CSV table of C-alpha atoms and ligand atoms in Angstrom, one decimal:
chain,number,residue,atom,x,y,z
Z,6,UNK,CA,123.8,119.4,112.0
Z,7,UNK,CA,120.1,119.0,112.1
Z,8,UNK,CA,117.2,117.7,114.0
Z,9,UNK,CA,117.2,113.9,113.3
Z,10,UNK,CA,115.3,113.2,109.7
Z,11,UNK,CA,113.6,110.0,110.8
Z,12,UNK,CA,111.0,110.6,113.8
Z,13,UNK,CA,109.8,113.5,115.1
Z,14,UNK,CA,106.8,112.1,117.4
Z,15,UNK,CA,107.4,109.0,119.8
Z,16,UNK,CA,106.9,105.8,118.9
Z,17,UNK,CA,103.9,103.9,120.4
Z,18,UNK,CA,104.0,103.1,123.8
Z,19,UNK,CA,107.6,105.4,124.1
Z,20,UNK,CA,107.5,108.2,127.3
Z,21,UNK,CA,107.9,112.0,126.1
Z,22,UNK,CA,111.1,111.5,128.3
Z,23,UNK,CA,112.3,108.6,126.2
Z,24,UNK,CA,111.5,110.2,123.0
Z,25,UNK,CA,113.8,113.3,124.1
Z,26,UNK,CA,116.6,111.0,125.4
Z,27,UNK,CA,116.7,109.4,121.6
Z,28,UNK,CA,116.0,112.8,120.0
Z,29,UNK,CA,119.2,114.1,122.2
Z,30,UNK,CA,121.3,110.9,121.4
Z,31,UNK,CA,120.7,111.1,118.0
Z,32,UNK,CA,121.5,114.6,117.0
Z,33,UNK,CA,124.9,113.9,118.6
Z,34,UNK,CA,125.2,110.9,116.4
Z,35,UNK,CA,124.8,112.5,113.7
Z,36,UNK,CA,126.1,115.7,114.1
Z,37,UNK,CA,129.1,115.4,116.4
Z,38,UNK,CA,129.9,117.1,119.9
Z,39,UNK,CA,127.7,120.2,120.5
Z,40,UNK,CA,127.0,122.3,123.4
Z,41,UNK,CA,124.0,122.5,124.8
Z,42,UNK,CA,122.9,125.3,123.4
Z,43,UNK,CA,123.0,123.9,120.1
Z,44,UNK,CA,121.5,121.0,121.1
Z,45,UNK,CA,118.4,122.8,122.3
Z,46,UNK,CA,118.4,124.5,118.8
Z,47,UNK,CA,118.9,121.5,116.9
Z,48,UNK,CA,116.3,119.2,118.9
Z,49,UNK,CA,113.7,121.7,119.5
Z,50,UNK,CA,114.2,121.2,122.9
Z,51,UNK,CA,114.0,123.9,125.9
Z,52,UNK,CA,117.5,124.7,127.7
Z,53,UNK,CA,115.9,123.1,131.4
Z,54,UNK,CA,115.1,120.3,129.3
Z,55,UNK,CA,118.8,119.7,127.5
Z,56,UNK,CA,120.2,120.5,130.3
Z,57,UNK,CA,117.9,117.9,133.0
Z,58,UNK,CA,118.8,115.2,130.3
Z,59,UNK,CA,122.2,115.6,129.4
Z,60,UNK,CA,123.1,115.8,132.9
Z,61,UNK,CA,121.3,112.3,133.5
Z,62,UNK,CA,122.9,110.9,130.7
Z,63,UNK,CA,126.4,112.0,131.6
Z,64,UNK,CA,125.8,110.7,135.1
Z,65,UNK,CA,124.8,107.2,133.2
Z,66,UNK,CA,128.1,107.2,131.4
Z,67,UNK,CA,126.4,107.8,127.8
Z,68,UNK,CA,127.7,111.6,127.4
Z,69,UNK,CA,131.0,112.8,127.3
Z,70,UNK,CA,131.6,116.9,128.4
Z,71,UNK,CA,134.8,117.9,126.9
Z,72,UNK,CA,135.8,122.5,127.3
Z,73,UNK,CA,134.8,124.4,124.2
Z,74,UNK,CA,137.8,126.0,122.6
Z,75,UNK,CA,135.9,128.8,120.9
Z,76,UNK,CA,135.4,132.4,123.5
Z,77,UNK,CA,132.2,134.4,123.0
Z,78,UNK,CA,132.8,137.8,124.3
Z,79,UNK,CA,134.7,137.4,127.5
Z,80,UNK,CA,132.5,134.4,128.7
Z,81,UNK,CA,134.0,131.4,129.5
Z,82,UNK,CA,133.5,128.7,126.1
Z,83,UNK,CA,130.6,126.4,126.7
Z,84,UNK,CA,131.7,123.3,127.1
Z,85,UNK,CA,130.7,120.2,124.0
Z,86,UNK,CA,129.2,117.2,124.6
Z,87,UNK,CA,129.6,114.2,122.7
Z,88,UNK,CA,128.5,110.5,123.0
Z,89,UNK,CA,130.8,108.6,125.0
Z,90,UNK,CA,132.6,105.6,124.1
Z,91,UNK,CA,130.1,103.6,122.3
Z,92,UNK,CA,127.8,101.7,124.5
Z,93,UNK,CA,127.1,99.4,121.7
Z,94,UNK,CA,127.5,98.0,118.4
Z,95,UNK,CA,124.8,98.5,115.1
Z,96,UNK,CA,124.9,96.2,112.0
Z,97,UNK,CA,124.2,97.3,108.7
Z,98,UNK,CA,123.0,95.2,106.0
Z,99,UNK,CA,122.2,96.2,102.2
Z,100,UNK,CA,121.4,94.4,99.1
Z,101,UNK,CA,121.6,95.4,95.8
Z,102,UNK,CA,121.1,93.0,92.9
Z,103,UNK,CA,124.4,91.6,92.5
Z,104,UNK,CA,126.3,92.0,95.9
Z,105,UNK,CA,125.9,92.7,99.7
Z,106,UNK,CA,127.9,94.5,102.1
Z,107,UNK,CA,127.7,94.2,105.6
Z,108,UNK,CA,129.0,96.8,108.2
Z,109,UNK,CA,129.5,97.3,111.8
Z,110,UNK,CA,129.5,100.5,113.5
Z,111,UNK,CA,129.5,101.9,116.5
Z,112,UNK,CA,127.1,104.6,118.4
Z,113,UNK,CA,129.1,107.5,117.2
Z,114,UNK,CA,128.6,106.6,113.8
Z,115,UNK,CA,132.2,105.5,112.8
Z,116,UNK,CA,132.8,102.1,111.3
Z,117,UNK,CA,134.5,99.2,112.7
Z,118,UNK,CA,134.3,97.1,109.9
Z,119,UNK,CA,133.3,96.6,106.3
Z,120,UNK,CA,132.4,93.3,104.3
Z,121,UNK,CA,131.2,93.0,100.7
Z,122,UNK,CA,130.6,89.7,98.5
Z,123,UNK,CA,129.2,90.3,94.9
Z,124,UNK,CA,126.4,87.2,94.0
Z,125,UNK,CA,123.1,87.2,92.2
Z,126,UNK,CA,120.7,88.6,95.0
Z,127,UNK,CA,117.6,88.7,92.5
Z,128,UNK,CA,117.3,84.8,91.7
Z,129,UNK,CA,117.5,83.1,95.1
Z,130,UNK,CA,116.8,85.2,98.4
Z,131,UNK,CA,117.4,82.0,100.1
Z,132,UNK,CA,121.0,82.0,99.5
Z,133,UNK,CA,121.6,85.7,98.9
Z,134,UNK,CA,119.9,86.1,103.1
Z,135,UNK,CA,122.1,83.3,104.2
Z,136,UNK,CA,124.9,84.8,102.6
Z,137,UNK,CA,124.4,87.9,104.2
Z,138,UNK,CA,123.6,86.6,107.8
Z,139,UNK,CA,127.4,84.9,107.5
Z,140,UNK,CA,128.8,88.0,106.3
Z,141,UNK,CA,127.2,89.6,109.7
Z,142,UNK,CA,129.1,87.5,112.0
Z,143,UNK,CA,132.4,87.7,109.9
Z,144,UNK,CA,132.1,91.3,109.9
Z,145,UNK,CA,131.8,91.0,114.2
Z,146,UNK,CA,134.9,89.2,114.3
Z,147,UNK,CA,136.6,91.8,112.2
Z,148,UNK,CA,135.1,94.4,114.4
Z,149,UNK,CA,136.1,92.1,117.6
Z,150,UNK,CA,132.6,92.3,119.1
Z,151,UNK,CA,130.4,90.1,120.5
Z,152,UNK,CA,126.9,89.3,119.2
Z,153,UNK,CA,125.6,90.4,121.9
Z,154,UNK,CA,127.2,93.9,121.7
Z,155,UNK,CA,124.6,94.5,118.8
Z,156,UNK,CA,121.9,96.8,120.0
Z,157,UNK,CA,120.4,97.3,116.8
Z,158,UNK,CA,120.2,95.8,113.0
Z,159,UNK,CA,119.5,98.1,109.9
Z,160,UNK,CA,118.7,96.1,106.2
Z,161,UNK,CA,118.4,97.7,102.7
Z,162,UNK,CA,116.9,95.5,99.8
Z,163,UNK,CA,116.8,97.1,96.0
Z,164,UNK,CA,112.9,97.2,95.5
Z,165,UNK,CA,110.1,99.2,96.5
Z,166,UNK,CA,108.5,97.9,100.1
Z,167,UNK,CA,105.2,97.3,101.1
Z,168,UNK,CA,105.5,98.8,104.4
Z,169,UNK,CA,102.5,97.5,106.0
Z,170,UNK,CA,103.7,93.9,105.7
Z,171,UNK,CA,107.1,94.1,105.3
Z,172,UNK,CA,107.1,92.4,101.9
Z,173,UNK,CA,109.4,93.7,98.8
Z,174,UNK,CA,106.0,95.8,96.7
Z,175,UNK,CA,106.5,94.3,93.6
Z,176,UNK,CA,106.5,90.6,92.2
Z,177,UNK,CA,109.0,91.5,89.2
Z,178,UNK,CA,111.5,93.2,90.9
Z,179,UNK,CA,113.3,90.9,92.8
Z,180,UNK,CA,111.9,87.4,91.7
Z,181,UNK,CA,112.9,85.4,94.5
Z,182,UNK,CA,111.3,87.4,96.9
Z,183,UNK,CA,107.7,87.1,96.4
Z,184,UNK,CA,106.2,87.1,99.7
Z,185,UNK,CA,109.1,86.9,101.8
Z,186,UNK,CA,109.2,89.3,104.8
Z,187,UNK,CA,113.5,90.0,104.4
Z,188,UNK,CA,113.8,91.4,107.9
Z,189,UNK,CA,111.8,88.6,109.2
Z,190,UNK,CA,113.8,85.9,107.6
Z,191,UNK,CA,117.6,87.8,108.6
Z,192,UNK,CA,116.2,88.3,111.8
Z,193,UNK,CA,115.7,84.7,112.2
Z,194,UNK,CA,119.0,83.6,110.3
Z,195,UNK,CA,121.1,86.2,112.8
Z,196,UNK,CA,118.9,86.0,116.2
Z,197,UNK,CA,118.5,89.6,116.4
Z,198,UNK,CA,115.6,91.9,115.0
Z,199,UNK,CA,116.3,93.6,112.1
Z,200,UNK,CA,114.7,97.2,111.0
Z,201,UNK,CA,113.7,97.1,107.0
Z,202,UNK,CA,113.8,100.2,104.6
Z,203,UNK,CA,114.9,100.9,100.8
Z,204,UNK,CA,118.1,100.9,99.8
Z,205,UNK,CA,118.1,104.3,97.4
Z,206,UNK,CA,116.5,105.5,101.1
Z,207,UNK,CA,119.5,104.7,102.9
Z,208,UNK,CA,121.9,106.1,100.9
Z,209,UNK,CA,119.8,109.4,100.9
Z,210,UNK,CA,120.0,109.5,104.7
Z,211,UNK,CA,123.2,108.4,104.9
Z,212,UNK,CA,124.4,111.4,102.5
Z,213,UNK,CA,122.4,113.6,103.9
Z,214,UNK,CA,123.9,113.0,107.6
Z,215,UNK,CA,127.4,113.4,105.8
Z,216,UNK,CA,129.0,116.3,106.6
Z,217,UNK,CA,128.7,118.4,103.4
Z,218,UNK,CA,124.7,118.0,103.2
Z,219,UNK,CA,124.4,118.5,106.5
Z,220,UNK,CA,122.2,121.4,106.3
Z,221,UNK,CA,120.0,120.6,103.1
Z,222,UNK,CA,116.5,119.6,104.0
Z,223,UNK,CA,115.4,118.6,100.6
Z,224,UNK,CA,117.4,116.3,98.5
Z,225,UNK,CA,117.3,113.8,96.0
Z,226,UNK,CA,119.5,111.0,95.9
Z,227,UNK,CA,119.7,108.3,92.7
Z,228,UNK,CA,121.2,105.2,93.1
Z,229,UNK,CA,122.2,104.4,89.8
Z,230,UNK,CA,123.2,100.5,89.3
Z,231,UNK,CA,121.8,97.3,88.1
Z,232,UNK,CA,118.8,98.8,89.2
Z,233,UNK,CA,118.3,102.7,89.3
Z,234,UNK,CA,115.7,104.1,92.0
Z,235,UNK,CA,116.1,107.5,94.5
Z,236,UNK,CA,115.2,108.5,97.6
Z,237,UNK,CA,113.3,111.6,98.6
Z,238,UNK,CA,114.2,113.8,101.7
Z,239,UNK,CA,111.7,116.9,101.5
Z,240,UNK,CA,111.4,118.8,104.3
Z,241,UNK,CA,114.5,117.3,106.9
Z,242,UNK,CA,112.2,114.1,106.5
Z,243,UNK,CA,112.6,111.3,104.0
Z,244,UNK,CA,109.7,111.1,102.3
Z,245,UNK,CA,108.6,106.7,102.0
Z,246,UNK,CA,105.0,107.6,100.2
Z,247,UNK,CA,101.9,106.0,101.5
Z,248,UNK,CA,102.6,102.7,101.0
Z,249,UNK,CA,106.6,102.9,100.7
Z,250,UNK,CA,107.2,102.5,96.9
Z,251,UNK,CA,108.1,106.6,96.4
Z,252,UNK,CA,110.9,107.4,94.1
Z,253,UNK,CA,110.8,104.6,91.7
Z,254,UNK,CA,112.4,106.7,88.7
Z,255,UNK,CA,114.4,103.8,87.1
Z,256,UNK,CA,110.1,102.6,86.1
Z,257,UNK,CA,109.4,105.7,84.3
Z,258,UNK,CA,108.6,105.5,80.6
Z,259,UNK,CA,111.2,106.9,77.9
Z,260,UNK,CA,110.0,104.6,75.2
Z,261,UNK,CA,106.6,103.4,74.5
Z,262,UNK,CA,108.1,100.8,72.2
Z,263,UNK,CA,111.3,100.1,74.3
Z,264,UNK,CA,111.6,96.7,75.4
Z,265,UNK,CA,109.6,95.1,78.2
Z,266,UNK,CA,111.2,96.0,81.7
Z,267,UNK,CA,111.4,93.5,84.3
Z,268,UNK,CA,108.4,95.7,86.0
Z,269,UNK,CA,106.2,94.6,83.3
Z,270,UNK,CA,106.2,98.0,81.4
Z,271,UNK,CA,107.8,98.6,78.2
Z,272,UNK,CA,110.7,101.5,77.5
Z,273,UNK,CA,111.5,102.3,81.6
Z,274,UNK,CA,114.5,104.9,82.0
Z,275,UNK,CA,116.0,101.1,83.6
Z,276,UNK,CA,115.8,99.1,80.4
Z,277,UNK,CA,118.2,101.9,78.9
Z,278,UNK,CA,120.4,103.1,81.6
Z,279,UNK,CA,121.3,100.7,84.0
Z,280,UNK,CA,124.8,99.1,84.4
Z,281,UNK,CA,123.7,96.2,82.7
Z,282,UNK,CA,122.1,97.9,79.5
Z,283,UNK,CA,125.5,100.5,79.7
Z,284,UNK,CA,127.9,96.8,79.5
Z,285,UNK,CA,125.6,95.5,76.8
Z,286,UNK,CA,126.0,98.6,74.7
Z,287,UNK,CA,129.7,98.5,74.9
Z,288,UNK,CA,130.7,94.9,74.6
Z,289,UNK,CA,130.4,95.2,70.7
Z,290,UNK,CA,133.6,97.7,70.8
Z,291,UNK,CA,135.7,94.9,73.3
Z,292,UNK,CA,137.1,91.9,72.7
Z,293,UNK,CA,137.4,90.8,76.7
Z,294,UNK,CA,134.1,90.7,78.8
Z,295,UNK,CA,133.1,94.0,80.3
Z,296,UNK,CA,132.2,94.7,83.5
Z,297,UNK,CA,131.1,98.5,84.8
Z,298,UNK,CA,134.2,98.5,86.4
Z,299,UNK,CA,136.0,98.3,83.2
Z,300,UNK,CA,133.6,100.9,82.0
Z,301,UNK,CA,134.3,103.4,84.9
Z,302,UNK,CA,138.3,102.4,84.4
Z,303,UNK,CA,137.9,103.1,80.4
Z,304,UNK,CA,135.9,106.2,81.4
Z,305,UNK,CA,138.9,107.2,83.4
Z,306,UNK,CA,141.1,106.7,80.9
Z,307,UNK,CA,139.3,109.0,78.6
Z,308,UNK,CA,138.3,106.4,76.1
Z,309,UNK,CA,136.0,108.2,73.7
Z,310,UNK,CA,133.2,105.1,73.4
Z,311,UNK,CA,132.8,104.5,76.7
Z,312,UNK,CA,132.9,108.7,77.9
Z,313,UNK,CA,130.2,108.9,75.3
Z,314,UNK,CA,128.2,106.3,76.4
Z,315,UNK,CA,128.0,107.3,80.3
Z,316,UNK,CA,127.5,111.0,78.8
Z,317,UNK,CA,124.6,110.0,76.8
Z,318,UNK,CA,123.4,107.7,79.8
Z,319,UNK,CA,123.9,110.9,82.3
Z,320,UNK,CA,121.3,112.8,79.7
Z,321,UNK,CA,118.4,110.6,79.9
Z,322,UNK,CA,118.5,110.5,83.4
Z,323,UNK,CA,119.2,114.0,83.7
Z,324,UNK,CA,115.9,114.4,81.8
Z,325,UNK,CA,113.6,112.6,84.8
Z,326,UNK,CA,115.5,114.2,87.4
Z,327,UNK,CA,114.7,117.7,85.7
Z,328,UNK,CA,111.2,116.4,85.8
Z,329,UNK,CA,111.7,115.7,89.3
Z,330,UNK,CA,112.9,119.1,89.9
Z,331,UNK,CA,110.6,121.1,88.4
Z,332,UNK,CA,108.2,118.9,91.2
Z,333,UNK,CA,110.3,118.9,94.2
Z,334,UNK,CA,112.5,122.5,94.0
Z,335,UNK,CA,115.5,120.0,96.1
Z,336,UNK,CA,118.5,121.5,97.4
Z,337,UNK,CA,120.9,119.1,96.0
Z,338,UNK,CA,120.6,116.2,93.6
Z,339,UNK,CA,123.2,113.3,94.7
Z,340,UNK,CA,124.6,110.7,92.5
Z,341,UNK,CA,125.4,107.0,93.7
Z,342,UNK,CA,125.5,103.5,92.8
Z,343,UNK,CA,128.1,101.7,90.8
Z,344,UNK,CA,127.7,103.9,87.8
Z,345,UNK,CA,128.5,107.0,90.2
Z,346,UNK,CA,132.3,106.0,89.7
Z,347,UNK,CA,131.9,107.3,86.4
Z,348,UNK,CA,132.1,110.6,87.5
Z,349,UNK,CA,132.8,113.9,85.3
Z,350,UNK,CA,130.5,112.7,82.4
Z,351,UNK,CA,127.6,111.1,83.9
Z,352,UNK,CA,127.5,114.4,86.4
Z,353,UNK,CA,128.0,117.1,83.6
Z,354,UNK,CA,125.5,114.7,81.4
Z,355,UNK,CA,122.7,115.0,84.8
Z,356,UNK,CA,123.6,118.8,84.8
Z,357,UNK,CA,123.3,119.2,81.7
Z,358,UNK,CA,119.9,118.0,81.3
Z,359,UNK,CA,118.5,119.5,84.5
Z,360,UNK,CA,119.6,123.5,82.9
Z,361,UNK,CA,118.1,122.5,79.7
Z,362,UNK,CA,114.4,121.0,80.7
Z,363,UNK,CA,114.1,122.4,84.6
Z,364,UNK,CA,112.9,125.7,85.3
Z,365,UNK,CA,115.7,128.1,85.4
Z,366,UNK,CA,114.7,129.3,89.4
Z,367,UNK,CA,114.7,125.7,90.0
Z,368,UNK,CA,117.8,124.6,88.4
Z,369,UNK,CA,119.7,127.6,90.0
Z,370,UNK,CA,118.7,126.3,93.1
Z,371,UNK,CA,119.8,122.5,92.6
Z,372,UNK,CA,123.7,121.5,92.8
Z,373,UNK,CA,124.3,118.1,91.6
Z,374,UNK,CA,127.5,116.0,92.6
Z,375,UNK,CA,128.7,112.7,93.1
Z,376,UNK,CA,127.4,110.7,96.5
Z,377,UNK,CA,130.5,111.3,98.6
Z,378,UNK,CA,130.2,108.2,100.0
Z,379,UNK,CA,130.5,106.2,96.8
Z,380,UNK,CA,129.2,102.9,96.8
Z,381,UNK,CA,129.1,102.6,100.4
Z,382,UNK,CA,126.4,104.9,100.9
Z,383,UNK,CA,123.7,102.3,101.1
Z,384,UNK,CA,125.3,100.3,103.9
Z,385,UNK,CA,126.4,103.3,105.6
Z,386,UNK,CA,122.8,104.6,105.3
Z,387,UNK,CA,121.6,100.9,107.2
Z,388,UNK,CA,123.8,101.7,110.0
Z,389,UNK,CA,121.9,104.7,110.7
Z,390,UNK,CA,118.9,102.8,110.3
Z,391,UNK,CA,119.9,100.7,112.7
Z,392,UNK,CA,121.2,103.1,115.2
Z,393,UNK,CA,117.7,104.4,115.0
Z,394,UNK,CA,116.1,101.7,115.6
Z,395,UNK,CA,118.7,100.5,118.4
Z,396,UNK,CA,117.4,99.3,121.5
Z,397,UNK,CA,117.0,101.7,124.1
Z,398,UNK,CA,119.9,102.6,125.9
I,409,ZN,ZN1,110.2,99.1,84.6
């Protein structure tokens, strides 16, 4: 468990007593029960202070005190505290280019429900944000909670942000987004306001929260899909740039006669990697349409075209990321997106690449796995998004 990665100062116009109330009720989110002596080491915060705070928020009914079951010496176990039952209900929303999930969570960070509908996101944000905004209050049903039980709304989109405005950063990216403001226009379809980040960001949070990375400060995650982008966690923070378009790997150059990428370059890692570009490469060998999740299936199935393929794909992003490496010395390099299903090749083909072209200190220091939280890692990252950004309780 760690202090949490998004804020460390108070927002503008929030107390010093406010900001410790959040930085207490998030490190229990995210970490699970923890005494108080833990919580002080994991916020930063002095015992009087834990303990003046937690006291006022178990008198409010937000904190739970249950015994410890662990005896240090002969002392009696410190007793854990964990969030009560939730006080609330987050939404989650994230886009990638050909589907949207929705999720519902609650303030203890487990999920109450979970709704997915593949379309083409990239050609009409009109239909792709009313798709979603129905999705939002299907997925409240499901969860059998009201509207106004929402106390805050997290959205991913599959494109690098201009943060100042809230606009998607690019004009060829998502093409039916030029000069939209997404949270904006959700916010006004679903009558709640909605808190905007990237979606390779959100599945980097959300891994990193997960239990296994729990204690890695500096991580990189790659969303490897339609689209392929990371996000950058150096330093227990995750790391937006200055104007919110860091981590954009899928638009570095491999070819400088490769075809033109939808960015406008020619030869990006993208044009030769993605999903898409894997499909096309295979359909020559298959009589049926492919789709990646026939590729992931034949992968599985050890078929020597398709293993091959992935392999070769794992390589060439393997090659950036060691790149990437030798820049960022990170902890742990995580693999998601749809291609992530993939698994052994695509990982051994990352690995692979990162031993050959990293430094050798650096690539001792890097493990690289699958995102453990598969495909879902966006959505579940939006959630925390939105739990940070939650009203306050
Ligand atoms: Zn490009």
């Amino acid at each position: 468990m760690q202090s949490p990665p998004l804020e460390d100062a108070p927002r503008p116009s929030e107390t010093l007593r406010a900001f410790n109330r959040r930085r207490l009720l998030t490190a229990l989110r995210q970490g699970g029960a923890a005494s108080r002596a833990q919580l002080a080491q994991l916020t930063g915060l002095s015992a009087v202070t834990v303990s003046a705070l937690t006291t006022e928020l178990m008198r409010e009914g937000l904190l739970a005190a249950t015994p410890g079951t662990t005896r240090r010496g002969a002392g009696r176990p410190p007793a854990l505290l964990s969030l009560a039952a939730p006080a609330g209900v987050t939404v989650g929303v994230a886009f990638g280019h050909n589907q949207v999930q929705v999720a519902i969570g609650d303030l203890s960070g487990r999920v109450l429900a979970h709704q997915r509908v593949l379309l083409d996101v990239a050609s009409s944000a009109t239909r792709a944000l009313d798709t979603a905004a129905g999705l939002v209050g299907t997925a409240l049903t499901e969860a059998g909670t009201p509207r106004s039980a929402v106390v805050g709304v997290g959205m991913g989109v599959p494109a690098p942000l201009d943060r100042q405005v809230g606009t998607i950063g690019s004009n060829n990216i998502l093409p039916g987004w030029v000069a939209l403001r997404p949270a904006v226009e959700l916010g006004s379809r679903i009558g709640l306001p909605v808190a905007l980040d990237n979606d390779a960001n959100l599945g980097a949070l959300a891994e990193r929260a997960h239990q296994t990375d729990r204690r890695v400060d500096d991580l990189i995650y790659l969303k490897i899909s339609t689209g392929i982008g990371s996000g950058l966690i150096l330093g227990g923070q995750l790391h937006r740039g200055s104007t919110g378009s860091s981590g954009e790997i899928g638009h570095i150059q491999i070819r400088s006669d490769g075809v033109v990428c939808r960015c406008g370059s020619r030869g990006c890692l993208e044009t030769l990697v993605s999903t898409t570009s894997i499909v096309a490469l295979l359909q020559p060998a298959h009589e049926q349409g492919l789709t990646i999740g026939d590729v992931v299936t034949l992968v599985a199935a050890d078929d020597p075209g398709a293993t091959r393929v992935v392999a070769e794909a794992g390589r060439m992003i393997g090659r950036v990321v060691a790149d990437l490496c030798n820049h960022l010395n990170p902890a742990a390099v995580v693999v998601g997106g749809e291609l992530s299903e993939a698994g052994t090749p695509l990982i051994a083909g990352i690995r692979g690449a990162i031993d050959q072209f990293a430094q050798p200190v650096v690539a001792r220091a890097v493990t690289v796995r699958a995102a453990a939280l598969g495909d879902r890692a966006e959505v579940l990252g939006a959630l925390l998004l939105a739990a940070d950004s939650a009203r306050p309780l």
